[in-house]
Coordinates of C-alpha atoms in Angstrom, one line a residue:
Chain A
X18 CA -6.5 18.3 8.2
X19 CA -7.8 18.4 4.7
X20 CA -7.8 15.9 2.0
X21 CA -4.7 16.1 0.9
X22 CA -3.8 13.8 -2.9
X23 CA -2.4 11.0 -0.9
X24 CA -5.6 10.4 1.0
X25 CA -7.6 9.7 -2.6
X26 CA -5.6 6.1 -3.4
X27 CA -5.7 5.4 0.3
X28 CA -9.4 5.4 0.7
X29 CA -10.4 3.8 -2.7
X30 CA -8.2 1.4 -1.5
X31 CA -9.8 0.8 1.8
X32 CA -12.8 0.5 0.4
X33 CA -12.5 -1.8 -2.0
X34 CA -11.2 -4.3 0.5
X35 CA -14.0 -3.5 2.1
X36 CA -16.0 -4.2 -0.9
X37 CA -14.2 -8.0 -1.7
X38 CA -15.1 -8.4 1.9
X39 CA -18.5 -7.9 1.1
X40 CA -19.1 -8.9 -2.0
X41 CA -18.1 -12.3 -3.7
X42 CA -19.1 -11.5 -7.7
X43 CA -16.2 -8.9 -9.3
X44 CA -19.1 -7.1 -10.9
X45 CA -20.1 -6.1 -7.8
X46 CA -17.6 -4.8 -6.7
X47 CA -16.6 -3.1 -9.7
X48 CA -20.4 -1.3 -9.8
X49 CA -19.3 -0.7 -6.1
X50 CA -15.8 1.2 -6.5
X51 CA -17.4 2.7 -9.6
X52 CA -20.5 4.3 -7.8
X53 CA -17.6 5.5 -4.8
X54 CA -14.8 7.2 -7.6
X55 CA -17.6 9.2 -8.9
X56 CA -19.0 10.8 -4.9
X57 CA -18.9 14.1 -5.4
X58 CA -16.6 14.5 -2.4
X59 CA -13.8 12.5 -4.3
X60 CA -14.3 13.9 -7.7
X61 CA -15.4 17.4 -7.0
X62 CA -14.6 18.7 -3.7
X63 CA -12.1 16.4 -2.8
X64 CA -9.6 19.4 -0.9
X65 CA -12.2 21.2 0.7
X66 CA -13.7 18.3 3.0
X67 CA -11.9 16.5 5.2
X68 CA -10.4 12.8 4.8
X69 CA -13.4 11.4 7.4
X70 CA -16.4 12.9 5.2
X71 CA -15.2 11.0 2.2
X72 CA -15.3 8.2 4.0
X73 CA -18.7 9.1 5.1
X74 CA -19.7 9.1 2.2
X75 CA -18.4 6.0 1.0
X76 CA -20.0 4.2 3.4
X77 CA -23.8 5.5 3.2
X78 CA -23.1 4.1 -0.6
X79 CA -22.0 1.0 0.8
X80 CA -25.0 0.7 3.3
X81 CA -27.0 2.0 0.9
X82 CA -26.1 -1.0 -1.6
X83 CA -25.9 -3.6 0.8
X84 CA -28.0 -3.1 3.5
X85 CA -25.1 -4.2 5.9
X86 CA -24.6 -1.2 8.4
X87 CA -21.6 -2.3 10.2
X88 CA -19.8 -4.5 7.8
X89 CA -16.6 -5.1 9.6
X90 CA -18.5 -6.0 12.8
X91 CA -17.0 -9.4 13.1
X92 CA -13.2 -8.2 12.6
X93 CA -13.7 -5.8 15.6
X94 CA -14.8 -8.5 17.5
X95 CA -11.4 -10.1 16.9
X96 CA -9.3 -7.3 16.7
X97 CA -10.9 -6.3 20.7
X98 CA -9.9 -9.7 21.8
X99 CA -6.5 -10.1 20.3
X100 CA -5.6 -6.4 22.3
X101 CA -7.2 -7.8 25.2
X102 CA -4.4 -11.0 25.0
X103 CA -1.9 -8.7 24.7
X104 CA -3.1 -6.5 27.6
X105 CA -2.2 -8.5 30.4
X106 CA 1.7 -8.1 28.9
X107 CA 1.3 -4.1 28.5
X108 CA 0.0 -3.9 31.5
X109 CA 2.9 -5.7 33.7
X110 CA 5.7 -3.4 30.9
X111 CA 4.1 0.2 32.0
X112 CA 4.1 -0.8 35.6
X113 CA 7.3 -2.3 35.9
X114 CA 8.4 0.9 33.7
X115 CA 10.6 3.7 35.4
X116 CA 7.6 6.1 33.5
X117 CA 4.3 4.8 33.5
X118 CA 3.0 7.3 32.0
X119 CA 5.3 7.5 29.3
X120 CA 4.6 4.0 28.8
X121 CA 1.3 3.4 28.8
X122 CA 1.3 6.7 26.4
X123 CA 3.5 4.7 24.2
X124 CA 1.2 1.6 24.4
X125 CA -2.1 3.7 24.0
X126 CA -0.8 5.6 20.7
X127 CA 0.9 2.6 19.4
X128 CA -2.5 0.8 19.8
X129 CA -3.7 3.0 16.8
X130 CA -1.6 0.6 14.8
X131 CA -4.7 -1.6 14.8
X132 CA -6.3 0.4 11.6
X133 CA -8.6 -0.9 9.0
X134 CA -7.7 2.5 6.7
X135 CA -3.3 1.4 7.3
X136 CA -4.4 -2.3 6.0
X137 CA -4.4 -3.9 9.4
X138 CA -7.2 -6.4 9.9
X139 CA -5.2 -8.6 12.5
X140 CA -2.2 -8.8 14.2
X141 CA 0.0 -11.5 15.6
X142 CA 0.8 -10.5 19.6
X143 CA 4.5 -10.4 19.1
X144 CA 4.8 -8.7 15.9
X145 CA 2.7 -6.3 17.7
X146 CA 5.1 -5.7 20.8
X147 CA 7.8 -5.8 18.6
X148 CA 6.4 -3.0 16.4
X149 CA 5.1 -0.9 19.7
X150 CA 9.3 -1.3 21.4
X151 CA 11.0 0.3 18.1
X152 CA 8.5 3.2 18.0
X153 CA 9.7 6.9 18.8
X154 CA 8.0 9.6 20.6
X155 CA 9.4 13.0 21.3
X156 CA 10.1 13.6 24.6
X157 CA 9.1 17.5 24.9
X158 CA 5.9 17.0 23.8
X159 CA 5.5 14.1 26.5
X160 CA 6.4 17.0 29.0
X161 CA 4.4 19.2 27.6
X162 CA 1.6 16.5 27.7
X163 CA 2.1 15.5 31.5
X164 CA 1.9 19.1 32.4
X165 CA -1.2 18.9 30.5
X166 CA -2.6 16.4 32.3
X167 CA -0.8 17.6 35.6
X168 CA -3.5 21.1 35.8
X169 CA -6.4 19.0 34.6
X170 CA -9.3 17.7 36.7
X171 CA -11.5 16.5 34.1
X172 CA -10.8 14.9 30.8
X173 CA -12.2 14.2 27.8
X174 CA -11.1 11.5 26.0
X175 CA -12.1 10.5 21.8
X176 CA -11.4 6.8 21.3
X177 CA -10.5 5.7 17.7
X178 CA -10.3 2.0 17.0
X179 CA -11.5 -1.5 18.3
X180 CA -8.1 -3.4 19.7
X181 CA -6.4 0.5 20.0
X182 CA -9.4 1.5 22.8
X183 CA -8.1 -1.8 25.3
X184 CA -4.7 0.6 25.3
X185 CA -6.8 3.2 26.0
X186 CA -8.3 1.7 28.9
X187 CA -4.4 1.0 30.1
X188 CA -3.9 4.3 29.8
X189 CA -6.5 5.7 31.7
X190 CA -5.8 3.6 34.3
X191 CA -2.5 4.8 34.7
X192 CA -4.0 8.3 34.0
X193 CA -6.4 7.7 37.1
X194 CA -4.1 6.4 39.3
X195 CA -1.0 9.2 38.6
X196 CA -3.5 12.6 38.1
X197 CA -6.8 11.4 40.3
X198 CA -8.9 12.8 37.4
X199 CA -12.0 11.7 35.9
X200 CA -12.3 10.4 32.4
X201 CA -15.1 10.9 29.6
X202 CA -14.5 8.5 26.8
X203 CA -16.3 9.2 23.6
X204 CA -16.9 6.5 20.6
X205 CA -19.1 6.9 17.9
X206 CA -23.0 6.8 17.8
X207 CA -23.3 4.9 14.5
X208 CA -20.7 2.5 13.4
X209 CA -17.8 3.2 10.4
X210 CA -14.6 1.3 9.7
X211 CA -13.3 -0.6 12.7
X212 CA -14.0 2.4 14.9
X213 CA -15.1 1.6 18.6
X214 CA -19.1 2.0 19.5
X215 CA -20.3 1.7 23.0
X216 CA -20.7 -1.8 22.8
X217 CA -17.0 -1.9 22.2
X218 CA -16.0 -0.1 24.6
X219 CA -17.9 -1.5 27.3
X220 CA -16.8 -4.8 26.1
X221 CA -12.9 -3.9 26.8
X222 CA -14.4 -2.6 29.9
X223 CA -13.7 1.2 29.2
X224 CA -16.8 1.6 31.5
X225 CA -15.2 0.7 34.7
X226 CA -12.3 3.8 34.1
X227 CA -14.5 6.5 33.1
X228 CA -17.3 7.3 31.7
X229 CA -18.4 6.5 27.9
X230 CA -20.2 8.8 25.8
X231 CA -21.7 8.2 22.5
X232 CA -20.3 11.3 20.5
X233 CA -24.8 12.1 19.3
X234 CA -23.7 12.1 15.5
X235 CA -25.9 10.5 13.5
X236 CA -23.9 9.4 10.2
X237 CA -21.2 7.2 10.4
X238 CA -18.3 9.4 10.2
X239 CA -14.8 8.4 11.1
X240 CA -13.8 12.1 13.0
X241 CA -16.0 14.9 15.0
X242 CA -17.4 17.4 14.0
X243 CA -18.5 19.7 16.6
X244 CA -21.5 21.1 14.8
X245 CA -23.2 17.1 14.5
X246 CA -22.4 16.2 18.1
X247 CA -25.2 16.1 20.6
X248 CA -25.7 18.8 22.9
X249 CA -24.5 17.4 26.0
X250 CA -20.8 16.2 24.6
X251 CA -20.6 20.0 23.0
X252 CA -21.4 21.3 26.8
X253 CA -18.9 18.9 28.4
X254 CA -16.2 20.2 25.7
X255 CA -16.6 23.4 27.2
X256 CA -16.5 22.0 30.9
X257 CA -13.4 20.2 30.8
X258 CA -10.0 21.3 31.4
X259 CA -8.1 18.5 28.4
X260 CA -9.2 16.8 25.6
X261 CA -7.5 14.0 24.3
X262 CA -8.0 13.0 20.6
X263 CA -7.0 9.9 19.6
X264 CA -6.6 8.6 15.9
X265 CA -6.1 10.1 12.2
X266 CA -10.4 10.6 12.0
X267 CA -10.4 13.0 14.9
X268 CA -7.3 15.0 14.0
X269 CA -8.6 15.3 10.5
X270 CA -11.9 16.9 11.3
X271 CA -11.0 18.6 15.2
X272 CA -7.6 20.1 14.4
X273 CA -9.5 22.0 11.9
X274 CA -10.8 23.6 14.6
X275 CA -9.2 26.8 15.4
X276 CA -11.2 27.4 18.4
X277 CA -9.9 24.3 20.4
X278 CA -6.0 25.6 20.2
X279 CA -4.3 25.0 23.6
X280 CA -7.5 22.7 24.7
X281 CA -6.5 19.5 22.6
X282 CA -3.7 16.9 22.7
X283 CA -3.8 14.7 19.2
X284 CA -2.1 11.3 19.8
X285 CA -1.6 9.3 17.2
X286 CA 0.8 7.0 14.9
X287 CA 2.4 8.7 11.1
X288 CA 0.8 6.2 9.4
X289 CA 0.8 7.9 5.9
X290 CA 3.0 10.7 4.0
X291 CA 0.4 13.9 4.8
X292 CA 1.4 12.7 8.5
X293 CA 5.1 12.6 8.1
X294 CA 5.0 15.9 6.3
X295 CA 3.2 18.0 8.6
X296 CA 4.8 16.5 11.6
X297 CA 8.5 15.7 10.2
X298 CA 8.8 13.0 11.7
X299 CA 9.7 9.5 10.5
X300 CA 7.0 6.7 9.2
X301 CA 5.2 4.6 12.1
X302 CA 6.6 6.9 15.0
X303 CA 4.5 8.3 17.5
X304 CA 2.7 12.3 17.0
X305 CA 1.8 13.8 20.0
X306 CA 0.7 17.0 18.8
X307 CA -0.5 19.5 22.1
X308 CA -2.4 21.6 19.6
Chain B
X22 CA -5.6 -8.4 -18.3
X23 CA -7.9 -5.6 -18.9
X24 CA -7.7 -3.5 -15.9
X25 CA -9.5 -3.9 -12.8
X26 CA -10.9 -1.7 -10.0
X27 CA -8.0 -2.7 -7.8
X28 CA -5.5 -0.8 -10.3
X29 CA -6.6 2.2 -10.0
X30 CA -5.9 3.4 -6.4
X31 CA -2.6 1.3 -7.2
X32 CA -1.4 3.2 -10.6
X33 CA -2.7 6.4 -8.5
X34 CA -0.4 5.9 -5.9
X35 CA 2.7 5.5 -7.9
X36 CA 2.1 8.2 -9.5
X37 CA 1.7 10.3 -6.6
X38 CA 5.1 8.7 -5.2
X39 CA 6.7 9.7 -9.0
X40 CA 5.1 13.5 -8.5
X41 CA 6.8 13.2 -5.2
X42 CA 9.8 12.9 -6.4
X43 CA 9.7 15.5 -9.1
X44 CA 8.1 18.4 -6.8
X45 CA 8.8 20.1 -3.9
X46 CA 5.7 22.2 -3.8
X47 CA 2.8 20.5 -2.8
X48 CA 0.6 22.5 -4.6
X49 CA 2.6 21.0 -7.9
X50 CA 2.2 17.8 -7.0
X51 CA -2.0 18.7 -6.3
X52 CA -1.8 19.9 -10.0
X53 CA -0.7 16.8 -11.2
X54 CA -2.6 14.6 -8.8
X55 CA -5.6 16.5 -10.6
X56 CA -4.6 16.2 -14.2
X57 CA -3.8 12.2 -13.7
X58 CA -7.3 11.6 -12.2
X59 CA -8.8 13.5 -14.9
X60 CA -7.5 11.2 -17.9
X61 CA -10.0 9.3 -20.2
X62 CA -8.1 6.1 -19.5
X63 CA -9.2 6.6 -15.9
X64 CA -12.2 8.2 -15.9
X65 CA -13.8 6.7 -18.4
X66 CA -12.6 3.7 -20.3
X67 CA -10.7 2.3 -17.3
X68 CA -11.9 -1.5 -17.7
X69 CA -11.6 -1.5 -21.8
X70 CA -8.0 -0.2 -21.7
X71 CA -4.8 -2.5 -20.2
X72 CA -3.0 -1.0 -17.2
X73 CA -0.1 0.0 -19.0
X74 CA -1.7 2.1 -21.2
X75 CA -3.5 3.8 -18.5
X76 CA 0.4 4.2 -17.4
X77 CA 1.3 5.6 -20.9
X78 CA -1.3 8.4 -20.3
X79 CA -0.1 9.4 -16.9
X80 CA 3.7 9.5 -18.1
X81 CA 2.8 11.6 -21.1
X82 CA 1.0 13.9 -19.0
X83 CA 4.2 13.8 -16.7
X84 CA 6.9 14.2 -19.3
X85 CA 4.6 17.5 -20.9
X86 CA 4.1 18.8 -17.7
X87 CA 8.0 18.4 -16.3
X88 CA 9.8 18.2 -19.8
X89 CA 11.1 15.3 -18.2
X90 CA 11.6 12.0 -20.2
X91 CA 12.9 9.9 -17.6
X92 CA 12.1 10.7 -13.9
X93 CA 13.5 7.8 -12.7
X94 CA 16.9 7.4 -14.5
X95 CA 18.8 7.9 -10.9
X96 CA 16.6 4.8 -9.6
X97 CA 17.4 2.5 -12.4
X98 CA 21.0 3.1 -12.2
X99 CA 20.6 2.0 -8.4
X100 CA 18.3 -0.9 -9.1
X101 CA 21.1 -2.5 -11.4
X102 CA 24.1 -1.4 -9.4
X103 CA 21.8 -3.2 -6.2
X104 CA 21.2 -5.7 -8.6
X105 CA 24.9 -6.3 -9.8
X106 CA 26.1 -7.0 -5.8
X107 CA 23.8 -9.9 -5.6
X108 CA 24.2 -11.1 -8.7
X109 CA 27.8 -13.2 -7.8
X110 CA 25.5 -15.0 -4.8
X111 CA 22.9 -15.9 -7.1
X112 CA 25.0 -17.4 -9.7
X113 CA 27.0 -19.3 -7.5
X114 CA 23.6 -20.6 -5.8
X115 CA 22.3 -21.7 -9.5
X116 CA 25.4 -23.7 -9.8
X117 CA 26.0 -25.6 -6.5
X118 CA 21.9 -26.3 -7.1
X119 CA 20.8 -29.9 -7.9
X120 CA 18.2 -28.1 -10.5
X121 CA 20.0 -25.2 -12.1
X122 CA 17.0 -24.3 -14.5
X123 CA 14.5 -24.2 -11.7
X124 CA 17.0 -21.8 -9.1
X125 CA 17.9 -19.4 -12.2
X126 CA 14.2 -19.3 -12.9
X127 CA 13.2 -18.3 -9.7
X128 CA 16.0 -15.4 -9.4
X129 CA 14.8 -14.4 -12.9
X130 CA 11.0 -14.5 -11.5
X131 CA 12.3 -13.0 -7.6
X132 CA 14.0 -10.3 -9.8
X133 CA 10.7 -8.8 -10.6
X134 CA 9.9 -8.0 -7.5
X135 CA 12.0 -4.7 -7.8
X136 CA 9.5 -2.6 -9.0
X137 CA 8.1 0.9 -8.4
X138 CA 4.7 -0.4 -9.4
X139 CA 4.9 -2.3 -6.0
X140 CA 6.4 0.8 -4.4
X141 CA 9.8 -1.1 -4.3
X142 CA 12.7 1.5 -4.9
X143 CA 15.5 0.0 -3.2
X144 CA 16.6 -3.1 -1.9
X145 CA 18.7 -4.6 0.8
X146 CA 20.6 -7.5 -0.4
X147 CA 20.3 -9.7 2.8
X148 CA 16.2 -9.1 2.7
X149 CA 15.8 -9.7 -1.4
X150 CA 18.2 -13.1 -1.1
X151 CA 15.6 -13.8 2.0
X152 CA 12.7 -13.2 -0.3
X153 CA 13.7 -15.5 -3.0
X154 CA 14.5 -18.7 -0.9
X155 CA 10.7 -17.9 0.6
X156 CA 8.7 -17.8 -2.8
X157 CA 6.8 -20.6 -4.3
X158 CA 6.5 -22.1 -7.7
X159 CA 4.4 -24.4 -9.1
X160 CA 6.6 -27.7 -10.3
X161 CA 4.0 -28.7 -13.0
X162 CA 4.1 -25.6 -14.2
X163 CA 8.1 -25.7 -14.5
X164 CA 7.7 -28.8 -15.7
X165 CA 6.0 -27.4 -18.9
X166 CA 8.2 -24.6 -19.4
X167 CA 11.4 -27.0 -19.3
X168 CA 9.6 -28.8 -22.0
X169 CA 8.9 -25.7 -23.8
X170 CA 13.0 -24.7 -23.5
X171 CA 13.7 -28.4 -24.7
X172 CA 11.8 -28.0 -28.1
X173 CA 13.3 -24.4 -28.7
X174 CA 16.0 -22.9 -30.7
X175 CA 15.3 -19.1 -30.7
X176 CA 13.4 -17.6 -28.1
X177 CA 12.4 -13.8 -27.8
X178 CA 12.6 -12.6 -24.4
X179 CA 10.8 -9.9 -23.4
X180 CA 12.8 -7.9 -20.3
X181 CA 11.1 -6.1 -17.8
X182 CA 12.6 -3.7 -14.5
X183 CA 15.7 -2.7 -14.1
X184 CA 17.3 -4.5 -11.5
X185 CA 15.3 -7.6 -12.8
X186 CA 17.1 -8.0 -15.9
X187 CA 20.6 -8.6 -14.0
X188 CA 18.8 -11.9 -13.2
X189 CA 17.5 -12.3 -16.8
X190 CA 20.9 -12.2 -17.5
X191 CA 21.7 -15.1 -15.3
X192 CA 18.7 -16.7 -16.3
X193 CA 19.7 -16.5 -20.0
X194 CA 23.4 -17.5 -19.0
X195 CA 21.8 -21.3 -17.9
X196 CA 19.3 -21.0 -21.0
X197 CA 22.3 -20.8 -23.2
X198 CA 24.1 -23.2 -21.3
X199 CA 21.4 -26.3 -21.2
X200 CA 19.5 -26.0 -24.0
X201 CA 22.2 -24.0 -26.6
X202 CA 19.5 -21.7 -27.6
X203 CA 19.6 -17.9 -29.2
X204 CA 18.5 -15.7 -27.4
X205 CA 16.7 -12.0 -28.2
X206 CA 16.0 -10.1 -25.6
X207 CA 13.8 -7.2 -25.5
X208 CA 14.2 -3.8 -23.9
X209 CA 11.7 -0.6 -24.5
X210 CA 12.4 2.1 -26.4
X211 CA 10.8 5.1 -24.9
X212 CA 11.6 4.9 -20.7
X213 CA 9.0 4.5 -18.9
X214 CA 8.5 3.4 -14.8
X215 CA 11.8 1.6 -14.0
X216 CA 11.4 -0.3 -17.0
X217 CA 14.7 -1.4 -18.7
X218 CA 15.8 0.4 -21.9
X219 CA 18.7 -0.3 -24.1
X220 CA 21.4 1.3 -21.7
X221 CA 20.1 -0.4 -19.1
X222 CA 20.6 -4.3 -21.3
X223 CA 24.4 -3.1 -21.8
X224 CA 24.9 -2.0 -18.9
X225 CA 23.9 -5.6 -17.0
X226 CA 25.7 -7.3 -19.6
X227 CA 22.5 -9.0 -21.9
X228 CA 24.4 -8.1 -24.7
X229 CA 26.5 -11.0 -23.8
X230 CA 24.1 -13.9 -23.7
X231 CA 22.1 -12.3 -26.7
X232 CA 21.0 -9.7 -29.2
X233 CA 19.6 -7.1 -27.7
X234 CA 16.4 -5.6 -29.6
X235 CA 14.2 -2.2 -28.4
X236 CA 10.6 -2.9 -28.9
X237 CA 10.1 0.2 -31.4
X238 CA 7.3 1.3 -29.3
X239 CA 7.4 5.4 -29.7
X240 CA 5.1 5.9 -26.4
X241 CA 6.0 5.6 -23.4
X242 CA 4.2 2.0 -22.8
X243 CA 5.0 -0.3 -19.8
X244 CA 3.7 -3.2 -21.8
X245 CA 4.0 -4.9 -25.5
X246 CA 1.1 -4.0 -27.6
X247 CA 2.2 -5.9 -31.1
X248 CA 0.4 -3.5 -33.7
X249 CA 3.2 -0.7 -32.2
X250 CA 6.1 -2.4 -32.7
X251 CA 8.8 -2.8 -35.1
X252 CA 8.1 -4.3 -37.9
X253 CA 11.2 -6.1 -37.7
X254 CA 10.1 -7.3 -34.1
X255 CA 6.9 -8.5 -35.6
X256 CA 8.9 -10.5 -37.9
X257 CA 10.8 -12.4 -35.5
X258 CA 8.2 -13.3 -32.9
X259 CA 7.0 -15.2 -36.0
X260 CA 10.4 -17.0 -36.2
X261 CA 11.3 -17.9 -33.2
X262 CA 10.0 -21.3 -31.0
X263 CA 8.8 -19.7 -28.0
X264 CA 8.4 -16.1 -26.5
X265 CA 9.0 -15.3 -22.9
X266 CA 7.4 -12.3 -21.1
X267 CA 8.8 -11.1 -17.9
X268 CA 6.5 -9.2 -15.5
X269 CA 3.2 -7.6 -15.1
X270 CA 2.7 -4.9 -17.9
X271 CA 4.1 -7.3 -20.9
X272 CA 1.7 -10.2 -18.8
X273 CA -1.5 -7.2 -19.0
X274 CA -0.5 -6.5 -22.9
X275 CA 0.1 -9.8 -24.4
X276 CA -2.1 -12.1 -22.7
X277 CA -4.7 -10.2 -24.7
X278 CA -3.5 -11.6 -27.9
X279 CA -5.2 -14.6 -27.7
X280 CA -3.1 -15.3 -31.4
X281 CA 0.2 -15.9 -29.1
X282 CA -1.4 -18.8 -27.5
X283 CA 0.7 -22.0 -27.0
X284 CA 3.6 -20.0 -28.2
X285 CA 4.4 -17.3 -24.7
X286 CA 5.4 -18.1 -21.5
X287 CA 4.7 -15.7 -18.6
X288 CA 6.6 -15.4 -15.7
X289 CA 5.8 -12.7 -13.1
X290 CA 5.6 -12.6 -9.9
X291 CA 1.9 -12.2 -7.6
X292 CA 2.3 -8.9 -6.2
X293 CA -1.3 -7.8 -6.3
X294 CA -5.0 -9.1 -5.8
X295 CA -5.6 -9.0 -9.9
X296 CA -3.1 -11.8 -10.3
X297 CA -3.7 -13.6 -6.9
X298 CA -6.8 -13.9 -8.0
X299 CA -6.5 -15.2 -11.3
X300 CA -3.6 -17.1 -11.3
X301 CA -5.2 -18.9 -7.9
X302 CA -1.7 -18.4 -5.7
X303 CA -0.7 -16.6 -2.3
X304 CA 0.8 -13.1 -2.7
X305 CA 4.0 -12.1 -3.1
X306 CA 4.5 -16.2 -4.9
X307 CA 6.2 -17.0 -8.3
X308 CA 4.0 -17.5 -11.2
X309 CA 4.8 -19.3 -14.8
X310 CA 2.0 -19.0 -16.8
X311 CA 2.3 -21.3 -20.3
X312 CA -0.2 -19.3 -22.1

């Protein structure tokens, strides 16, 4: 998807609560959101890139200025460990569910909830199951999803946030035990937003489901682009039979992707109007979107 | 308040929500996304200019481009109609209170939470009644104002939302009723946002309490700037004891007169980091300001 008006607000947004997390003088900030409204990605090309490359650029400024290179390290932290207290309560819901897959679906795409670019730093545990119990999902694309999953072998699997991947790893568990396949999760190689690294996903123990891939790109983009990836992730698109692409990042930049029709199932939560639109569905429902 | 970084992703996205509501194309609402970012008052005198006149621009460009004067008349009808159906709960909670100038206060500060700068269009009546019994005010701060009322006989009142001002009107009802003071209230001229304009002061019932005055402002200005007013307003901010200003844009316009000191009281309520921050209070709390 490409930068559509709504997205401009959004991210200046973001990123100046990024910036008074940062920065404690209002000058600096100010010299901060000034130096981002005038990237040329925001003021001159701002329909022709995607939503994640803005943000890319945004935050080379911001490591450029600061020298901080992951500066929302300490909220992933938390947001990880909250997911992981909730956990233990999704996990006993999707087995004690008459459709764990559906379930754990439910709690995986829900889990994107947990989004630094929707406002959400932190969460409270039963606001959180509250919010995951009301959302929607439509049920043909679930089927067309199982069946999906149902001829596949190998999968591979983009993670988004930190606190979203410990639904992830639910999710593949359930994926594992229903479908016997194997399962390549893929986080970023350098850190942006709250998106999940390696260390993250090792830490919600991702690792002992599948196996976790850096994605090889070298700037810290919220999405994947193909032509940036290493080598060996672009070989393994090729080799397996689903890919799962979690988040608004990785639908932005892969669903521009013509190539990977009928290979890709997007999953994630209409967070913003651009979603709603394009998907007509209603605001904080869950997309799953068999591309 | 001059404006700050954090209003411009903020006046960006109303103004994206208005477009919304004009357009049905998207690429007409692109066009005007594109036109609004490109103003001077954005791009380059942002921090020397007050919000509302970076507002004023925008609507211009809105009203030249759609030939429409008042995008949201439909809104403002609703907001007082919404407005009206609370309005026999509030009064009868002012009565049966122990402090009948402190509960009309807060409705009258509560009221301006109904506003499309804080992406409020509508309002339940169960969830706004919840919302007022939750927000704060400071009691020293009441304290000063009550002392202000005491010492007054005329008192300009400068009105704000629609919706709002049926809670003015309640307001000005105890004013009246405690302190037997006249009251002018204050409506715009030109319509602009869901601000309240003469129809809308009849059609609440202001007229009743007091004399209701348009500013004589010929723009379309969410604020009070004093040089483009009638000169017959002019006049009688001289004459009267004390000047209240409901809500943000007349708080952004006329705190900058530094000559209406000891003579304006502010009341607005926090609904951003700009006036969290200077005013010291949680978000979403009730602020009096005696300038």
């Amino acid at each position: 998807m490409k930068t559509w008006p709504d997205c401009i607000p959004c991210i200046l947004k973001m990123s100046l609560n990024v910036a008074y997390d940062i920065f404690k003088e209002r000058q600096d900030i100010t010299n901060l959101f000034d130096n981002i409204l005038a990237i040329e990605s925001i003021q001159k090309n701002r329909y022709e890139t995607t939503p994640p490359e803005i943000i890319r650029d945004i935050w080379k400024l911001l490591i450029d200025r600061t020298g901080i290179t992951d500066p929302l390290y300490e909220k992933k932290r938390l947001q990880n460990s909250l997911a992981l207290n909730v956990y233990p309560y999704a996990k006993e819901s999707v087995i004690k569910s008459y459709d764990p897959f559906k379930e754990a679906l439910k709690w995986s795409i829900g889990g994107n909830f947990i989004d630094i670019m929707a406002g959400i730093n932190n969460f409270k545990k039963d606001d959180f199951i509250r919010k995951i119990n009301k959302m929607n999902i439509d049920e043909d694309a679930v089927y067309e999803l199982r069946n999906r999953f149902k001829k596949s072998k190998k999968v591979l699997y983009f993670c988004d946030n930190c606190g979203e991947i410990v639904f992830d790893r639910l999710f593949g568990e359930i994926l594992k035990d229903i479908f016997k396949l194997d399962i390549f999760f893929v986080v970023r190689s350098v850190a942006v937003l709250n998106d999940a690294t390696k260390e993250d996903a090792f830490s919600v123990g991702l690792n002992k489901i599948g196996t976790v891939l850096e994605n090889g790109i070298i700037e810290p983009l919220p999405g994947f682009i193909l032509e940036k990836a290493s080598s060996e992730l672009i070989k393994l698109m090729d080799n397996v039979d689903l890919i799962i692409s979690k988040g608004g990042g990785n639908f932005d930049t892969l669903s521009e992707k013509k190539s990977l029709k009928g290979k890709v199932s997007f999953l994630l939560q209409a967070k913003c109007r651009p979603y709603v639109l394009m998907h007509g569905i209603d605001k904080g429902n869950l997309i799953v979107y068999n591309f």
